[in-house]
Amino acid sequence: MSYKKITPTPVAGNIWFQATMTLPAKGRGCHLITEHIEKVKELEQFKVGLCHILLLHTSASLTLNENWDPAVRQDMEMMLDKIAPEAGVSYTHTCEGPDDMPAHVKSTMIGSELTIPIHNGKLTLGRWQGLWLCEHRNCAGTRKIVITLNGAPQTSK
């Protein structure tokens, strides 16, 4: 096993930033949201650090997956519907509609938070990786996330 240093020496200092962001309402399915997160200007202030994203909802989820072929997102939605279907299961929690309990199951399986490394003011993602909001409800509204940045500041030149 080998590794390559991204920062040649430890970087001193520690800064924090936190903000909420409201994502526009999306239809059911998996949607790329990378560009929304990359618009957070404060990312540029970090030499090295972490970007933590928390979704403040229980019927949607966040994941890191392919950003190139939209068919991957369509196939993911199809598979999630097979794993947690609306019909054919006797859910006890039905007061919010037939899509709600399956949405909670999907959210629990996928998760509601991501942590992405920051390097030189940018998210460190693989070539084909993107951040997805997986919307599990048929008629959901906007979704709110909390973005927390922590790390070492860029040094002045």
Backbone as a ProteinNet text record, in pm:
[ID]
protein_1_A
[PRIMARY]
MSYKKITPTPVAGNIWFQATMTLPAKGRGCHLITEHIEKVKELEQFKVGLCHILLLHTSASLTLNENWDPAVRQDMEMMLDKIAPEAGVSYTHTCEGPDDMPAHVKSTMIGSELTIPIHNGKLTLGRWQGLWLCEHRNCAGTRKIVITLNGAPQTSK
[TERTIARY]
83.2	0	87.3	47.3	118.2	16	63.4	-23.4	54.3	-17.8	42.5	-3.6	91.6	56.8	-8.8	-123	-190.5	-137.1	-115.1	-49.4	87.8	195.6	329.3	364.7	307.8	331.4	198.6	186.3	62.7	33.8	-93.4	-134.4	-187.7	-137.1	-174.4	-304.9	-369.6	-490.2	-616	-726.3	-854.1	-964.2	-1047	-1160	-1286.5	-1398.4	-1529.1	-1620	-1712.9	-1819.1	-1941.8	-2058.9	-2181.9	-2292.7	-2372.2	-2484.3	-2594.2	-2714.2	-2822.8	-2844.7	-2893.6	-2925.1	-3058.3	-3143.5	-3270.6	-3258.1	-3274.6	-3268.5	-3407.1	-3413.3	-3544.4	-3620.4	-3752.7	-3837.6	-3807.3	-3798	-3771.8	-3876.8	-3901.1	-3988.6	-3919.6	-3995.3	-3940.3	-3825.9	-3718.1	-3602.6	-3472.9	-3364.8	-3230.1	-3179.4	-3136.8	-3101	-2961.2	-2881.3	-2748.9	-2761.6	-2688.5	-2689.1	-2547.1	-2449.1	-2308.9	-2291.2	-2348.3	-2328.6	-2383.6	-2487.8	-2541	-2438.6	-2378.6	-2280.8	-2154.9	-2112.3	-1990.7	-2006.5	-2128.8	-2153.2	-2129.8	-2104.5	-2074	-1935.7	-1933.7	-1809.1	-1703.9	-1749.4	-1655.3	-1565.1	-1601.2	-1512.8	-1374.2	-1368.8	-1241.8	-1144.9	-1195.2	-1110	-1030.8	-1060.4	-1000.1	-889.4	-773.2	-662.2	-689.7	-727.5	-761.7	-869.1	-963.4	-1069.3	-1177.1	-1291.9	-1406.3	-1531.5	-1615.3	-1746.3	-1849.2	-1923.1	-2027	-2162.1	-2247.1	-2379.2	-2483.7	-2578.2	-2685.8	-2819	-2897.8	-3031.9	-3129.9	-3209.2	-3298.4	-3437.7	-3442.4	-3570.4	-3557.6	-3672.4	-3672.6	-3731	-3765.3	-3822.4	-3745.6	-3620.1	-3527.3	-3390.6	-3292.3	-3159.8	-3051.6	-2927.9	-2810	-2716.5	-2656	-2556.1	-2455.9	-2344.9	-2239	-2239.2	-2256.7	-2264.2	-2228.8	-2252.5	-2213.5	-2282.4	-2204.5	-2259.4	-2268.7	-2224.6	-2215.7	-2341.5	-2382.1	-2493.6	-2622.4	-2720.3	-2847.4	-2921.7	-2892	-2957.4	-2926.2	-2811.1	-2776.4	-2877.5	-2912.8	-3010.2	-3148	-3185.9	-3315	-3316.2	-3207	-3198.9	-3199.1	-3133.7	-3131.7	-3273.8	-3348.7	-3487	-3568.3	-3550	-3622.2	-3588.5	-3461.4	-3420.2	-3471.1	-3467.4	-3518.7	-3667.8	-3740.3	-3883.6	-3908.8	-3818.7	-3832.8	-3800.7	-3702.9	-3661.7	-3766.1	-3821.5	-3921.9	-4042.9	-4127.1	-4240.7	-4354.2	-4436.2	-4554.8	-4667.1	-4682	-4792.6	-4741.7	-4832.4	-4798.9	-4735.4	-4722.5	-4665.4	-4766.7	-4787.7	-4885	-4816	-4786	-4725.7	-4826.4	-4780.1	-4864.6	-4876.2	-4765.6	-4762.7	-4813.2	-4938.3	-4999.2	-5065.3	-5059.5	-5134.8	-5085.2	-4963.2	-4911	-4910.4	-4978.2	-4988.2	-4907	-4935.2	-4871.1	-4722.6	-4674.2	-4532.3	-4447.2	-4510	-4433.8	-4351.3	-4412.1	-4335.2	-4224.6	-4249.3	-4137.1	-4025.7	-4064.4	-3964.2	-3877.8	-3938.2	-3860.6	-3763.4	-3808	-3722	-3601.9	-3627.1	-3519.1	-3422.1	-3476	-3390.7	-3299.9	-3354.8	-3274.9	-3166.2	-3200.2	-3102.5	-2988.2	-3020.6	-2918.7	-2848.4	-2924.5	-2865.4	-2897.6	-2874	-2909.4	-2789.8	-2669.6	-2552.1	-2435.6	-2349.4	-2227.8	-2113.3	-1993.1	-1873.5	-1775.8	-1736.9	-1650.8	-1523.6	-1405.5	-1282.5	-1278.8	-1211.8	-1185.7	-1035.4	-995.4	-853.5	-842.8	-761.7	-741.1	-872.7	-965.5	-1088.8	-1194.4	-1175.7	-1272.8	-1304.6	-1424.1	-1459.4	-1370	-1324.5	-1241.7	-1332.1	-1366.3	-1453.7	-1382.3	-1418.7	-1366.3	-1420.5	-1356.8	-1390.9	-1540	-1600.4	-1740.3	-1833.5	-1789	-1872.5	-1949.1	-2071	-2153	-2237.1	-2280.6	-2366.7	-2511.4	-2585.2	-2725	-2816.9	-2927.3	-3043.1	-3138.4	-3169.9	-3266.9	-3400.6	-3490.4	-3623.5	-3714.5	-3766.9	-3846.4	-3997	-4038.3	-4182.3	-4228.2	-4355.1	-4411.3	-4425.9	-4465.2	-4491.2	-4421.9	-4293.1	-4217.7	-4196.5	-4172.4	-4140.7	-3990.3	-3949.9	-3807.7	-3745.1	-3616.6	-3543.3	-3432.9	-3417.8	-3316.7	-3199.8	-3079.3	-2957.2	-2874.7	-2792.8	-2694.8	-2558	-2479.3	-2344.2	-2247	-2158.4	-2057.3	-1919.5	-1838.4	-1700.7	-1605.1	-1504.2	-1404.3	-1269.8	-1167	-1034.3	-936	-826.4	-718	-737.3	-711.2	-731.8	-623	-660.6	-562.4	-460.2	-337.1	-233.3	-220	-186.8	-167.6	-37.6	-38.9	84.7	147.7
-118.2	0	124	223.7	351.3	463.8	580.8	697.2	816.2	914.4	1036.1	1152.7	1229.1	1345.8	1451.8	1502.4	1611.1	1744.4	1753.4	1870	1822.7	1883.4	1834.6	1838.2	1936.1	1945.5	1977.8	1952	1989	2139	2172.3	2311.8	2359.8	2474.1	2527.4	2606.1	2615.5	2697	2614.9	2673.4	2604.3	2709	2695	2785.7	2703.3	2764.3	2701	2794.6	2735.1	2811	2721.4	2780.6	2701.7	2787.4	2725.5	2794.6	2694.3	2745.8	2662.5	2699.2	2602.7	2624.9	2556.9	2625.9	2567.4	2523.6	2393.7	2338.9	2349	2379.4	2391.9	2259.9	2269.7	2149.9	2069.3	1940.1	1847.9	1739	1681.4	1566	1444.5	1340.3	1215.1	1168	1121.6	1073.3	1120	1090.2	1125	1242.1	1348.3	1473.4	1518.1	1562.1	1616	1751.7	1767.7	1896.3	1949.2	1886.8	1927.2	2076	2126.4	2267.2	2361.2	2321.7	2407	2419.2	2307.3	2307.8	2383.6	2365.2	2432.5	2584	2635	2779.6	2845.8	2767.5	2824.6	2889.3	3021.7	3097.4	3071.6	3042.1	3022.8	2901.4	2809.1	2695.4	2742.7	2853.5	2907.1	2943.2	2963.8	3004.5	2888.9	2765.8	2648	2587	2568.8	2497.8	2347.8	2299.9	2159.3	2152.5	2061.7	2053.1	1955.4	1972.4	1885.4	1969.3	1923.6	1982.1	1879.1	1911	1820.7	1877.4	1792.4	1833.6	1746.5	1809.9	1740.1	1781.5	1685.4	1708.7	1708	1812.8	1826.6	1770	1654.1	1590.8	1439.6	1372.1	1227.5	1147.2	1215	1142.9	1171.3	1209.9	1228.6	1187.2	1179.5	1138	1201.8	1189.4	1238.3	1121.3	1121.4	1019.8	1073.3	1003.5	1035.2	923.4	959.7	856.9	917.6	843	885	1014.2	1102.6	1230.1	1240	1140.2	1152.5	1105.9	983	924.7	935	1013.5	1027.7	894.3	797.3	666.3	600.4	630.8	574.8	622.9	749.8	804.7	743	722.3	657.9	513.1	441.5	302.7	294.3	388.9	390.2	408.1	501.2	522.9	395.3	328.4	204.3	97	83.6	-16.5	18.6	145.5	186.1	156.8	176.2	144.4	-5.5	-87.2	-233.3	-274.7	-206.6	-239.2	-193.7	-74.1	-18.6	28	-65.6	-30.4	36.8	110.8	171.2	69.2	-16.4	-113	-251.8	-331.8	-470.4	-491	-385.1	-393.4	-331.7	-394.2	-343.3	-252.3	-130.4	-32.7	9.8	35	86.2	238	304.7	450.8	487.5	530.1	562.2	700.1	772.3	897.4	1008.4	996.3	1101.2	1057.7	949.9	905.4	780	713.2	585.5	594.9	714.2	728.5	765.5	796.1	847.6	740.7	631	528.8	470	438.7	394.4	500.5	628.7	735.7	731.4	703.7	692.2	573.4	462.9	344.6	377.7	439.9	475.3	573.9	671.9	770.6	705.1	609.6	538.2	454.3	391	306	387.3	500.7	580	676.6	743.8	836.7	981	1065.5	1207	1300	1245.1	1331.9	1278.7	1372.5	1340.7	1424.4	1370.7	1447.7	1431.3	1544.3	1546.7	1624.7	1573.3	1650.3	1778.1	1878.5	2004	2012.4	2050.3	2074.1	2196.1	2292.4	2416.3	2482.1	2488.6	2561.3	2490.6	2362.1	2287.4	2153.7	2103.3	1968.8	1868.2	1768.4	1663.7	1547.3	1541.4	1437	1360.3	1234	1157	1211.4	1175.1	1227.8	1215.4	1104.9	1079.9	1087.9	1147.3	1154.1	1285.4	1274.6	1392.1	1370.3	1479.8	1474.6	1468.8	1373.6	1355.8	1388.7	1454	1458.3	1352.8	1255.5	1152.8	1192	1233.2	1274.7	1152.9	1113.3	990.9	1015	1141	1172.4	1213.1	1187.1	1222.4	1373	1442.8	1587.3	1661.3	1652.9	1718.4	1865.9	1940.8	2082.7	2103.6	2225	2254.3	2170	2151.1	2075.1	2163.2	2159.1	2241.5	2153.8	2206.7	2138.9	2235.2	2177.6	2253.9	2214.5	2314.6	2292.6	2344.8	2257.4	2295.6	2270.6	2374.2	2365.5	2380.8	2297.5	2302.4	2266	2342.7	2307	2420.4	2402.4	2500.2	2602.8	2729.2	2834.4	2836.1	2893.5	2919.9	3016.4	3003.3	3096	3210.9	3328.4	3445.9	3430.3	3483.4	3478.6	3613.4
0	0	0	-75.2	-74.5	-69.5	-36.5	-39	-88.8	-142.2	-194	-108.1	-59.4	21.6	-66.1	-20.4	-91.5	-40.7	89.1	147.1	194	144.2	176.4	324.5	396.7	540.6	607.5	736.3	805.3	790.8	779.8	764.8	899.1	943.2	1074.9	1067.9	1181.2	1192.4	1171.4	1212.2	1200.1	1189.2	1087.3	1072.5	1050.7	1086.4	1072.1	994.6	922.3	856.2	852.9	874.8	868.1	808.1	722.4	658.8	627.5	612.4	561.8	415.9	340.9	200	171.8	98.8	57.5	-87.6	-110.1	-245.1	-308.2	-436.5	-501.2	-499.8	-501.9	-504.9	-631.3	-614.4	-725	-722.1	-837.4	-843.1	-785.2	-770.1	-718.8	-808.1	-745.7	-821	-758.8	-826.9	-780.2	-863.9	-796	-862.9	-821.8	-919.6	-889.6	-821.3	-711.7	-640.7	-621.1	-684.4	-667.4	-692.4	-800.3	-836	-729	-660.1	-552.7	-438.7	-402	-292	-332.8	-456.9	-505.1	-512	-508	-510.3	-375	-272.3	-140	-149.2	-153.7	-175.8	-68.2	52.5	163.9	143.7	57	26.9	-13	-86.1	-136.3	-24.6	95.9	207.9	269.2	227.1	290.7	206.1	268.3	205.2	208.1	325.9	344.8	453	437	537	497	560.6	536.1	516.2	425.6	402.3	445.4	548.8	598.7	556.9	500.4	453.1	522.2	589.3	658.9	598	556.4	504.8	622.1	635.5	750.8	722.8	663	628.8	643.9	664.2	686	570.2	461.6	347.4	218.6	234.4	122.9	175.3	87.2	132	46.6	94.1	23.2	-3.1	-120.7	-149.3	-249.9	-260.8	-355.8	-459.1	-585.4	-688.5	-822.9	-929.8	-1064.3	-1106.3	-1170.1	-1216.2	-1367.9	-1440.6	-1586.6	-1658.6	-1635.5	-1710.5	-1629.3	-1675.4	-1603.2	-1586.6	-1669.3	-1658.1	-1524.5	-1466.3	-1335.3	-1231.5	-1235.9	-1140.5	-1162.9	-1287.6	-1318	-1267.4	-1292.1	-1245.9	-1093.7	-1029.1	-882.7	-828.2	-885.9	-843	-862.3	-974.5	-1002.5	-898	-864.1	-765.1	-625.2	-589.5	-458.3	-446.7	-555.9	-554.4	-539.5	-589.6	-572.7	-429.1	-368.8	-232.4	-130.9	-151	-58.6	-141.1	-184	-270.4	-193	-265.6	-205.3	-189.3	-287.8	-288.6	-249.7	-194.8	-163.5	-27.7	50	185	280.3	394.1	491.6	593.3	550.4	640.5	746.2	866.7	973.6	964	931.8	918.4	778	771	640.9	639.1	749.5	761.3	667.8	614.7	525.8	379.6	348.4	209.6	183.6	72.5	43.5	9.4	-24.9	-58	62.7	177.6	292.2	363.5	401.2	473.4	386.6	258.3	174.6	167.1	170.6	169.2	294.8	410.2	534	527.2	471.7	457.7	369.4	256.1	162	225	296.8	363.3	466.6	540.9	641.2	575.1	465.5	396.5	335.4	274.7	204.4	299.2	382.2	477.8	446.8	545.3	532.2	547.4	539.5	552.1	470.6	430.4	356.6	413.1	407.8	441.3	325.9	266.8	148.9	183.5	148.9	171.1	86.9	142.2	70.7	49.2	-70.8	-100.1	-190.7	-148.2	-224.8	-266.5	-172.8	-195.6	-278.1	-303.4	-383.7	-318.5	-347	-301.8	-373.5	-300.7	-359.6	-396.2	-524.2	-575.6	-686.2	-702.6	-814.5	-945.4	-1053.6	-1185.3	-1218.7	-1184.2	-1219.8	-1099.6	-990.3	-870.5	-861.8	-815.1	-790.1	-665.7	-606.3	-488.2	-535.6	-482.2	-519.9	-403.9	-435	-346.9	-401.8	-320.9	-360.3	-299.5	-383.9	-339	-345.4	-230.3	-221.9	-217.8	-211	-209.6	-349	-376.4	-507.4	-525.1	-421.8	-431.5	-318.1	-310.7	-202.7	-233.7	-130.5	-146.5	-149	-115.5	-107.5	3.6	-4.2	98	153.7	286.5	353.5	396.3	373.2	417.9	503.4	590.5	667.2	612.8	576.8	525.8	630.2	675.9	774.6	713.6	712.6	661.9	779.4	782	888.1	829.4	866.6	818.5	833.6	763.1	767.9	657.6	690	590.5	483.1	368.8	264.3	323.2	284.4	332.4	234.2	285.3	200	122.6	1.8	-79.6	-87.6
[MASK]
+++++++++++++++++++++++++++++++++++++++++++++++++++++++++++++++++++++++++++++++++++++++++++++++++++++++++++++++++++++++++++++++++++++++++++++++++++++++++++++

